[in-house]
One Martini backbone bead per residue (centre of mass of N, CA, C, O) as a GRO file, in nm:
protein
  151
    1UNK     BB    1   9.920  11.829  12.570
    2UNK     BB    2  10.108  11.569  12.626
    3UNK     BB    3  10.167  11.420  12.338
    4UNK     BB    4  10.347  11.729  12.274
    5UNK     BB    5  10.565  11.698  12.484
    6UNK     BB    6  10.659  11.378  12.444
    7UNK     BB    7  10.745  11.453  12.130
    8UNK     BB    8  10.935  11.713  12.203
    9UNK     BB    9  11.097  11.540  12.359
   10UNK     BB   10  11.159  11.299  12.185
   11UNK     BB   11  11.307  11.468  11.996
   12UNK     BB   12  11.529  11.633  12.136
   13UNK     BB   13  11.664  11.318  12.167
   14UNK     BB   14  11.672  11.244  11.892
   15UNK     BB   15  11.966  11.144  11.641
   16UNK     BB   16  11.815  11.129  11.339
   17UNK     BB   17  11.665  11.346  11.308
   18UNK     BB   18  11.336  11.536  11.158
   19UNK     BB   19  11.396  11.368  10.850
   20UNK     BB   20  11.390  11.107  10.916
   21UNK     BB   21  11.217  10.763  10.834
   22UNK     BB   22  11.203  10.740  11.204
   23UNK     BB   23  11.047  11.049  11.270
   24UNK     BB   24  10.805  11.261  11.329
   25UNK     BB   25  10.657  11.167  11.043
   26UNK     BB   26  10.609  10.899  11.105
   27UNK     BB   27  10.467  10.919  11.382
   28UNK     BB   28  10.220  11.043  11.227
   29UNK     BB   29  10.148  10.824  11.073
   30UNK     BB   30  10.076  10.620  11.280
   31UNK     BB   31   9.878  10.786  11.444
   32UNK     BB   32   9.646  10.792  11.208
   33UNK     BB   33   9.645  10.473  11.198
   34UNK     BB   34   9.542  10.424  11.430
   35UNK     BB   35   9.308  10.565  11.479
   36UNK     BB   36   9.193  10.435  11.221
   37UNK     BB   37   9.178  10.165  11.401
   38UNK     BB   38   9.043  10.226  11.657
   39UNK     BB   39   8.777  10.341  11.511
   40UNK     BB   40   8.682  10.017  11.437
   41UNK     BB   41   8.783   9.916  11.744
   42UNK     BB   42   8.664   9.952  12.119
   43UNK     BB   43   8.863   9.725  12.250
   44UNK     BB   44   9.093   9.921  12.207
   45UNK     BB   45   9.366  10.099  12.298
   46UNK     BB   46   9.411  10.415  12.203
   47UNK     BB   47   9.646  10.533  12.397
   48UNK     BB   48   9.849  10.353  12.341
   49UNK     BB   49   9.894  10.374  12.060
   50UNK     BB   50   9.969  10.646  12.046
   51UNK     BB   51  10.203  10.637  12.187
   52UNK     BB   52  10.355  10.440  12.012
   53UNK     BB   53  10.395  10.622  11.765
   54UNK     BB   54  10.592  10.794  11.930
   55UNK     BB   55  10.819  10.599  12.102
   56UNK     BB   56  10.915  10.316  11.912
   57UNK     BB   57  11.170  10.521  11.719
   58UNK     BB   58  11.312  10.715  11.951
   59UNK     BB   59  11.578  10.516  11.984
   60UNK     BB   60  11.732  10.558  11.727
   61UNK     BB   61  12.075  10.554  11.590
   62UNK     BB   62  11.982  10.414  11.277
   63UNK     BB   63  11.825  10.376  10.937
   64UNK     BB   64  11.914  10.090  10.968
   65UNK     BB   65  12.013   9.851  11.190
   66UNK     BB   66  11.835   9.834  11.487
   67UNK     BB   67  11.762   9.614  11.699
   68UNK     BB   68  11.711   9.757  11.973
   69UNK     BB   69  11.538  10.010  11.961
   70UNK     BB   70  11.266   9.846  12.078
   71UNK     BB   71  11.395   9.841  12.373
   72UNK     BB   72  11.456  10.144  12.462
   73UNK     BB   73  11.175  10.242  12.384
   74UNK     BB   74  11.062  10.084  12.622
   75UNK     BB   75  11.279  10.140  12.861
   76UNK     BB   76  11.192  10.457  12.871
   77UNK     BB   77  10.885  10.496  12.980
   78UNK     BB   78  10.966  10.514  13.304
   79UNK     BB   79  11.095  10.803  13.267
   80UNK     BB   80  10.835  10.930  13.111
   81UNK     BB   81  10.701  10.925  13.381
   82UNK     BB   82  10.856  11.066  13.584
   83UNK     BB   83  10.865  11.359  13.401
   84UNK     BB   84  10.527  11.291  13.318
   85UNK     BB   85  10.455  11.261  13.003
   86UNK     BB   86  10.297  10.972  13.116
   87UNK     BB   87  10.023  10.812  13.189
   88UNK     BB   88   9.972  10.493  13.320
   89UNK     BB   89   9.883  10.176  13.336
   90UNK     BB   90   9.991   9.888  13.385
   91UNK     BB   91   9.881   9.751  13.153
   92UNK     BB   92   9.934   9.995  12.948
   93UNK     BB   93  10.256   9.915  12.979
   94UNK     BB   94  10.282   9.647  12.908
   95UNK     BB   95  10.175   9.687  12.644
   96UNK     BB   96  10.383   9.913  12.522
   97UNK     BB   97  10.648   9.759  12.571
   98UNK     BB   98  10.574   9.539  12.362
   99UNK     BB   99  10.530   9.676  12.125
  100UNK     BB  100  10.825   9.823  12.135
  101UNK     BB  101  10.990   9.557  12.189
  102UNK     BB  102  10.822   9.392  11.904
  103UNK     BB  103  10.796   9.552  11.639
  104UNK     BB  104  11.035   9.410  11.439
  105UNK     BB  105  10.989   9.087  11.487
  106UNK     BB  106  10.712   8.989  11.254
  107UNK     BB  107  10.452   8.946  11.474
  108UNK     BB  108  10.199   8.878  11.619
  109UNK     BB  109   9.872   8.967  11.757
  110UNK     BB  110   9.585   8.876  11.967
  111UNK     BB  111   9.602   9.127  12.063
  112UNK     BB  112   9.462   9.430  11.971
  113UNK     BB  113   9.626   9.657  12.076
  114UNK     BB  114   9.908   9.552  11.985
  115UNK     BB  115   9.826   9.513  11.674
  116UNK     BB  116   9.773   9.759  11.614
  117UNK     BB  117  10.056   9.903  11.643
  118UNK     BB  118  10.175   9.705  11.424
  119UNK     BB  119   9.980   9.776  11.202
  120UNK     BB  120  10.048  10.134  11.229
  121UNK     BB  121  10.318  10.099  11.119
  122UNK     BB  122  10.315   9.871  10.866
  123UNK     BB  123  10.157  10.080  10.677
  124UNK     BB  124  10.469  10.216  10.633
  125UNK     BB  125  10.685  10.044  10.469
  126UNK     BB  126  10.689  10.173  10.237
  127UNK     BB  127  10.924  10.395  10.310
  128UNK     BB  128  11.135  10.149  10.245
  129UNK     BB  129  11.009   9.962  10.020
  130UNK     BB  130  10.785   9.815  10.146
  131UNK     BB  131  10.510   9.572  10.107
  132UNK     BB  132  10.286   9.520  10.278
  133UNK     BB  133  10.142   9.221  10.466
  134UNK     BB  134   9.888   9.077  10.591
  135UNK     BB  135  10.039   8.833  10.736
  136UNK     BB  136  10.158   9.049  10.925
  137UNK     BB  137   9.900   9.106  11.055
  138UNK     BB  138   9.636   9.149  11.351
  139UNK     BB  139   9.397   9.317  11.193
  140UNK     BB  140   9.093   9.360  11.035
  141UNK     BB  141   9.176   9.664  11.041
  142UNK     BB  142   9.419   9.668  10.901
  143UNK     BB  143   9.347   9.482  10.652
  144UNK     BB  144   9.185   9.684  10.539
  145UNK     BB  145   9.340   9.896  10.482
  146UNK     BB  146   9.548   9.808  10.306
  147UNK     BB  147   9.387   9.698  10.126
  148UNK     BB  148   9.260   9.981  10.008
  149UNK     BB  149   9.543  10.083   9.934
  150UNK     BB  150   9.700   9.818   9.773
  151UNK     BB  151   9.398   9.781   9.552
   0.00000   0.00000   0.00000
């Protein structure tokens, strides 16, 4: 499968090693996220979805402050590409793109599948500290998860 060589790949050149808070444990937290938002509106596109959780976070060069890392994340996407590790439609990179290089600046989207990428990230914001706000969710998915979990 693709995305365990793409995961392989990209944990081998992660800087903050794998027991990091923004390491491949966070990535399949997210992961598990997304699908379970994916799988609750058929309009999303879940393969962006799935790369976003192993992408977004993997270009971190410190646990604190690193404004860059979701722009090096997208940068990253085409070098990722040439090496084989995903294959992906234009539309599915423009959106896969702006997902992590966006990921972290407070933004909604009313892109489905955007939000839902952020949405599927923002539901583990707990494990830094912080208690996730609806205010800051993009879909009615994510927002019912959140419910869920946090009432």
């Amino acid at each position: 499968m693709k995305e365990n060589k793409l995961a392989d790949h990209l944990m081998n050149h992660f800087k903050l090693g794998k027991e990091s808070l923004h390491g491949p444990g966070h990535w399949e937290k997210v992961l598990q996220n997304g699908i379970e938002i994916s799988e609750m509106n058929p309009n999303i596109d879940a393969d962006v979805v799935r790369l976003f959780s192993i992408i977004h976070d993997s270009k971190r060069e410190n646990e604190s402050i690193d404004v860059e890392h979701g722009l090096r994340a997208a940068e990253s996407i085409s070098q990722l590409e040439k090496l084989g590790l995903l294959t992906i439609t234009s539309e599915q990179k423009g959106k896969l793109y702006y997902a992590c290089q966006h990921h972290t600046n407070g933004k909604t989207s009313s892109n489905l599948t955007i939000g839902a990428c952020w949405d599927a990230d923002r539901l583990e914001l707990y494990r830094v500290g912080i208690i996730p706000n609806a205010l800051f969710f993009s879909t009615e998915e994510g927002k019912k998860i959140l419910a869920n979990r946090y009432n």
